[in-house]
């Protein structure tokens, strides 16, 4: 079960990034191009929030069945000094929760704005911050600190 959930979490990351980049593209294009907020823009807002929340649920599930996190929680005093174990036990989890919270705030705030430029600007700013937080906390294969494969087989 653990291997499947880990692979699923790894796969869904790409949907989160793709939907986030698409929503950002639509937000900046609408804001800087002074465009009308369309159904497609609203769908992009909803999809990025939905996919991020799906990833959150899968991530929480993974957190509770992960042997790395289990070791981290059981041996906190020692594990907190090990970069890889601390990353998955504390840093990755915290930063991703912040990233998903920022996406949720972006969606909620943009939904309540009354003018199209305000909607686009709100999405552009909040989603940009979320993207930066998320990108900094993904265990990329090229990272010298924490390295994991870009794709895991299901």
PDB file of C-alpha atoms in Angstrom:
ATOM      1  CA  UNK A   1       0.000   0.000   0.000  1.00  0.00           C
ATOM      2  CA  UNK A   2       2.811   2.403   0.906  1.00  0.00           C
ATOM      3  CA  UNK A   3       4.521   2.055  -2.493  1.00  0.00           C
ATOM      4  CA  UNK A   4       1.246   2.710  -4.331  1.00  0.00           C
ATOM      5  CA  UNK A   5       0.384   5.825  -2.286  1.00  0.00           C
ATOM      6  CA  UNK A   6       3.951   7.121  -2.687  1.00  0.00           C
ATOM      7  CA  UNK A   7       3.760   6.644  -6.469  1.00  0.00           C
ATOM      8  CA  UNK A   8       0.312   8.274  -6.568  1.00  0.00           C
ATOM      9  CA  UNK A   9       1.580  11.249  -4.552  1.00  0.00           C
ATOM     10  CA  UNK A  10       4.519  11.574  -6.925  1.00  0.00           C
ATOM     11  CA  UNK A  11       2.211  11.455  -9.958  1.00  0.00           C
ATOM     12  CA  UNK A  12      -0.366  13.929  -8.636  1.00  0.00           C
ATOM     13  CA  UNK A  13       2.448  16.441  -8.041  1.00  0.00           C
ATOM     14  CA  UNK A  14       2.638  16.921 -11.809  1.00  0.00           C
ATOM     15  CA  UNK A  15      -1.096  17.652 -11.998  1.00  0.00           C
ATOM     16  CA  UNK A  16      -0.726  20.200  -9.205  1.00  0.00           C
ATOM     17  CA  UNK A  17       2.166  21.907 -10.979  1.00  0.00           C
ATOM     18  CA  UNK A  18       0.472  21.837 -14.392  1.00  0.00           C
ATOM     19  CA  UNK A  19      -2.821  23.222 -13.091  1.00  0.00           C
ATOM     20  CA  UNK A  20      -0.985  25.834 -11.024  1.00  0.00           C
ATOM     21  CA  UNK A  21       1.083  26.985 -13.996  1.00  0.00           C
ATOM     22  CA  UNK A  22      -2.009  27.120 -16.213  1.00  0.00           C
ATOM     23  CA  UNK A  23      -3.958  29.121 -13.610  1.00  0.00           C
ATOM     24  CA  UNK A  24      -0.989  31.469 -13.230  1.00  0.00           C
ATOM     25  CA  UNK A  25      -0.742  31.920 -16.987  1.00  0.00           C
ATOM     26  CA  UNK A  26      -4.456  32.778 -17.162  1.00  0.00           C
ATOM     27  CA  UNK A  27      -4.168  35.122 -14.157  1.00  0.00           C
ATOM     28  CA  UNK A  28      -1.193  37.075 -15.488  1.00  0.00           C
ATOM     29  CA  UNK A  29      -2.577  37.177 -19.036  1.00  0.00           C
ATOM     30  CA  UNK A  30      -5.892  38.502 -17.714  1.00  0.00           C
ATOM     31  CA  UNK A  31      -4.346  40.966 -15.290  1.00  0.00           C
ATOM     32  CA  UNK A  32      -1.674  42.396 -17.592  1.00  0.00           C
ATOM     33  CA  UNK A  33      -3.846  42.138 -20.707  1.00  0.00           C
ATOM     34  CA  UNK A  34      -6.854  43.744 -19.020  1.00  0.00           C
ATOM     35  CA  UNK A  35      -9.092  40.853 -20.110  1.00  0.00           C
ATOM     36  CA  UNK A  36     -12.509  39.705 -18.997  1.00  0.00           C
ATOM     37  CA  UNK A  37     -12.632  36.994 -16.334  1.00  0.00           C
ATOM     38  CA  UNK A  38     -14.122  34.044 -18.218  1.00  0.00           C
ATOM     39  CA  UNK A  39     -15.536  30.639 -17.374  1.00  0.00           C
ATOM     40  CA  UNK A  40     -12.161  29.147 -18.328  1.00  0.00           C
ATOM     41  CA  UNK A  41     -10.431  31.406 -15.801  1.00  0.00           C
ATOM     42  CA  UNK A  42     -12.897  30.364 -13.123  1.00  0.00           C
ATOM     43  CA  UNK A  43     -12.433  26.693 -14.050  1.00  0.00           C
ATOM     44  CA  UNK A  44      -8.652  27.103 -13.792  1.00  0.00           C
ATOM     45  CA  UNK A  45      -9.120  28.570 -10.293  1.00  0.00           C
ATOM     46  CA  UNK A  46     -11.375  25.696  -9.227  1.00  0.00           C
ATOM     47  CA  UNK A  47      -9.200  22.980 -10.778  1.00  0.00           C
ATOM     48  CA  UNK A  48      -5.952  24.157  -9.172  1.00  0.00           C
ATOM     49  CA  UNK A  49      -7.627  24.288  -5.751  1.00  0.00           C
ATOM     50  CA  UNK A  50      -9.259  20.875  -6.229  1.00  0.00           C
ATOM     51  CA  UNK A  51      -6.106  19.138  -7.452  1.00  0.00           C
ATOM     52  CA  UNK A  52      -4.089  20.710  -4.626  1.00  0.00           C
ATOM     53  CA  UNK A  53      -6.597  19.428  -2.076  1.00  0.00           C
ATOM     54  CA  UNK A  54      -6.535  15.944  -3.601  1.00  0.00           C
ATOM     55  CA  UNK A  55      -2.737  16.025  -3.277  1.00  0.00           C
ATOM     56  CA  UNK A  56      -3.142  17.153   0.328  1.00  0.00           C
ATOM     57  CA  UNK A  57      -5.358  14.167   1.155  1.00  0.00           C
ATOM     58  CA  UNK A  58      -2.954  11.743  -0.535  1.00  0.00           C
ATOM     59  CA  UNK A  59      -0.033  13.431   1.243  1.00  0.00           C
ATOM     60  CA  UNK A  60      -1.682  13.165   4.659  1.00  0.00           C
ATOM     61  CA  UNK A  61      -2.430   9.503   3.995  1.00  0.00           C
ATOM     62  CA  UNK A  62       1.192   8.977   2.991  1.00  0.00           C
ATOM     63  CA  UNK A  63       2.409  10.830   6.079  1.00  0.00           C
ATOM     64  CA  UNK A  64       0.641   8.392   8.388  1.00  0.00           C
ATOM     65  CA  UNK A  65       1.874   5.229   6.648  1.00  0.00           C
ATOM     66  CA  UNK A  66       5.418   6.347   5.797  1.00  0.00           C
ATOM     67  CA  UNK A  67       8.230   4.437   7.503  1.00  0.00           C
ATOM     68  CA  UNK A  68      10.428   7.554   7.227  1.00  0.00           C
ATOM     69  CA  UNK A  69       7.876   9.681   9.095  1.00  0.00           C
ATOM     70  CA  UNK A  70       7.279   6.895  11.593  1.00  0.00           C
ATOM     71  CA  UNK A  71      11.009   6.816  12.330  1.00  0.00           C
ATOM     72  CA  UNK A  72      11.067  10.625  12.554  1.00  0.00           C
ATOM     73  CA  UNK A  73       8.239  10.711  15.080  1.00  0.00           C
ATOM     74  CA  UNK A  74       9.588   7.788  17.122  1.00  0.00           C
ATOM     75  CA  UNK A  75      13.166   9.073  17.256  1.00  0.00           C
ATOM     76  CA  UNK A  76      12.639  12.811  17.092  1.00  0.00           C
ATOM     77  CA  UNK A  77      15.776  13.894  18.999  1.00  0.00           C
ATOM     78  CA  UNK A  78      18.054  11.957  16.650  1.00  0.00           C
ATOM     79  CA  UNK A  79      15.985  12.232  13.477  1.00  0.00           C
ATOM     80  CA  UNK A  80      15.727  16.010  13.577  1.00  0.00           C
ATOM     81  CA  UNK A  81      19.484  16.158  12.952  1.00  0.00           C
ATOM     82  CA  UNK A  82      19.266  13.966   9.830  1.00  0.00           C
ATOM     83  CA  UNK A  83      18.478  16.200   6.804  1.00  0.00           C
ATOM     84  CA  UNK A  84      16.588  13.605   4.748  1.00  0.00           C
ATOM     85  CA  UNK A  85      14.458  12.321   7.587  1.00  0.00           C
ATOM     86  CA  UNK A  86      13.741  15.829   8.915  1.00  0.00           C
ATOM     87  CA  UNK A  87      12.786  16.968   5.412  1.00  0.00           C
ATOM     88  CA  UNK A  88       9.983  14.419   5.084  1.00  0.00           C
ATOM     89  CA  UNK A  89       9.012  14.398   8.741  1.00  0.00           C
ATOM     90  CA  UNK A  90       8.711  18.143   9.130  1.00  0.00           C
ATOM     91  CA  UNK A  91       9.925  20.516   6.372  1.00  0.00           C
ATOM     92  CA  UNK A  92       8.167  19.102   3.315  1.00  0.00           C
ATOM     93  CA  UNK A  93       4.923  18.662   5.208  1.00  0.00           C
ATOM     94  CA  UNK A  94       4.939  22.159   6.684  1.00  0.00           C
ATOM     95  CA  UNK A  95       5.842  23.932   3.455  1.00  0.00           C
ATOM     96  CA  UNK A  96       3.302  22.016   1.393  1.00  0.00           C
ATOM     97  CA  UNK A  97       0.579  22.799   3.923  1.00  0.00           C
ATOM     98  CA  UNK A  98       1.533  26.458   3.561  1.00  0.00           C
ATOM     99  CA  UNK A  99       1.511  26.170  -0.251  1.00  0.00           C
ATOM    100  CA  UNK A 100      -1.922  24.568  -0.333  1.00  0.00           C
ATOM    101  CA  UNK A 101      -3.222  27.114   2.161  1.00  0.00           C
ATOM    102  CA  UNK A 102      -2.005  29.896  -0.151  1.00  0.00           C
ATOM    103  CA  UNK A 103      -3.791  28.261  -3.103  1.00  0.00           C
ATOM    104  CA  UNK A 104      -6.968  28.029  -1.028  1.00  0.00           C
ATOM    105  CA  UNK A 105      -6.692  31.682   0.000  1.00  0.00           C
ATOM    106  CA  UNK A 106      -6.089  32.694  -3.624  1.00  0.00           C
ATOM    107  CA  UNK A 107      -9.193  30.853  -4.758  1.00  0.00           C
ATOM    108  CA  UNK A 108     -11.413  32.178  -1.961  1.00  0.00           C
ATOM    109  CA  UNK A 109     -10.240  35.784  -2.260  1.00  0.00           C
ATOM    110  CA  UNK A 110     -10.508  35.832  -6.067  1.00  0.00           C
ATOM    111  CA  UNK A 111     -14.002  34.368  -5.911  1.00  0.00           C
ATOM    112  CA  UNK A 112     -15.137  37.264  -3.699  1.00  0.00           C
ATOM    113  CA  UNK A 113     -13.613  40.058  -5.782  1.00  0.00           C
ATOM    114  CA  UNK A 114     -16.106  42.094  -7.775  1.00  0.00           C
ATOM    115  CA  UNK A 115     -14.041  43.281 -10.736  1.00  0.00           C
ATOM    116  CA  UNK A 116     -12.140  41.210 -13.266  1.00  0.00           C
ATOM    117  CA  UNK A 117      -8.769  42.971 -12.757  1.00  0.00           C
ATOM    118  CA  UNK A 118      -9.037  42.383  -8.999  1.00  0.00           C
ATOM    119  CA  UNK A 119      -9.757  38.670  -9.548  1.00  0.00           C
ATOM    120  CA  UNK A 120      -6.791  38.261 -11.882  1.00  0.00           C
ATOM    121  CA  UNK A 121      -4.433  40.268  -9.672  1.00  0.00           C
ATOM    122  CA  UNK A 122      -5.433  38.340  -6.554  1.00  0.00           C
ATOM    123  CA  UNK A 123      -4.891  35.001  -8.267  1.00  0.00           C
ATOM    124  CA  UNK A 124      -1.596  36.102  -9.812  1.00  0.00           C
ATOM    125  CA  UNK A 125      -0.075  37.289  -6.545  1.00  0.00           C
ATOM    126  CA  UNK A 126      -1.267  34.508  -4.222  1.00  0.00           C
ATOM    127  CA  UNK A 127      -0.630  31.690  -6.704  1.00  0.00           C
ATOM    128  CA  UNK A 128       2.864  32.988  -7.464  1.00  0.00           C
ATOM    129  CA  UNK A 129       3.740  32.861  -3.773  1.00  0.00           C
ATOM    130  CA  UNK A 130       2.201  29.373  -3.527  1.00  0.00           C
ATOM    131  CA  UNK A 131       4.203  28.179  -6.525  1.00  0.00           C
ATOM    132  CA  UNK A 132       7.464  29.436  -5.026  1.00  0.00           C
ATOM    133  CA  UNK A 133       6.751  27.713  -1.715  1.00  0.00           C
ATOM    134  CA  UNK A 134       5.793  24.466  -3.447  1.00  0.00           C
ATOM    135  CA  UNK A 135       8.766  24.470  -5.834  1.00  0.00           C
ATOM    136  CA  UNK A 136      11.145  25.012  -2.931  1.00  0.00           C
ATOM    137  CA  UNK A 137       9.747  22.001  -1.076  1.00  0.00           C
ATOM    138  CA  UNK A 138       9.539  19.334  -3.758  1.00  0.00           C
ATOM    139  CA  UNK A 139      12.301  16.709  -3.446  1.00  0.00           C
ATOM    140  CA  UNK A 140      13.597  17.213  -6.996  1.00  0.00           C
ATOM    141  CA  UNK A 141      15.855  14.599  -8.569  1.00  0.00           C
ATOM    142  CA  UNK A 142      18.511  17.275  -9.151  1.00  0.00           C
ATOM    143  CA  UNK A 143      18.462  18.636  -5.595  1.00  0.00           C
ATOM    144  CA  UNK A 144      21.776  18.327  -3.740  1.00  0.00           C
ATOM    145  CA  UNK A 145      19.908  18.314  -0.399  1.00  0.00           C
ATOM    146  CA  UNK A 146      17.023  15.861  -0.923  1.00  0.00           C
ATOM    147  CA  UNK A 147      16.810  13.868  -4.110  1.00  0.00           C
ATOM    148  CA  UNK A 148      13.929  11.669  -5.221  1.00  0.00           C
ATOM    149  CA  UNK A 149      12.979  10.396  -8.684  1.00  0.00           C
ATOM    150  CA  UNK A 150      10.813  12.608 -10.894  1.00  0.00           C
ATOM    151  CA  UNK A 151       8.473   9.679 -11.600  1.00  0.00           C
ATOM    152  CA  UNK A 152       7.741   6.578  -9.546  1.00  0.00           C
ATOM    153  CA  UNK A 153       6.099   3.510 -11.098  1.00  0.00           C
ATOM    154  CA  UNK A 154       2.620   2.672  -9.862  1.00  0.00           C
TER     155      UNK A 154
END
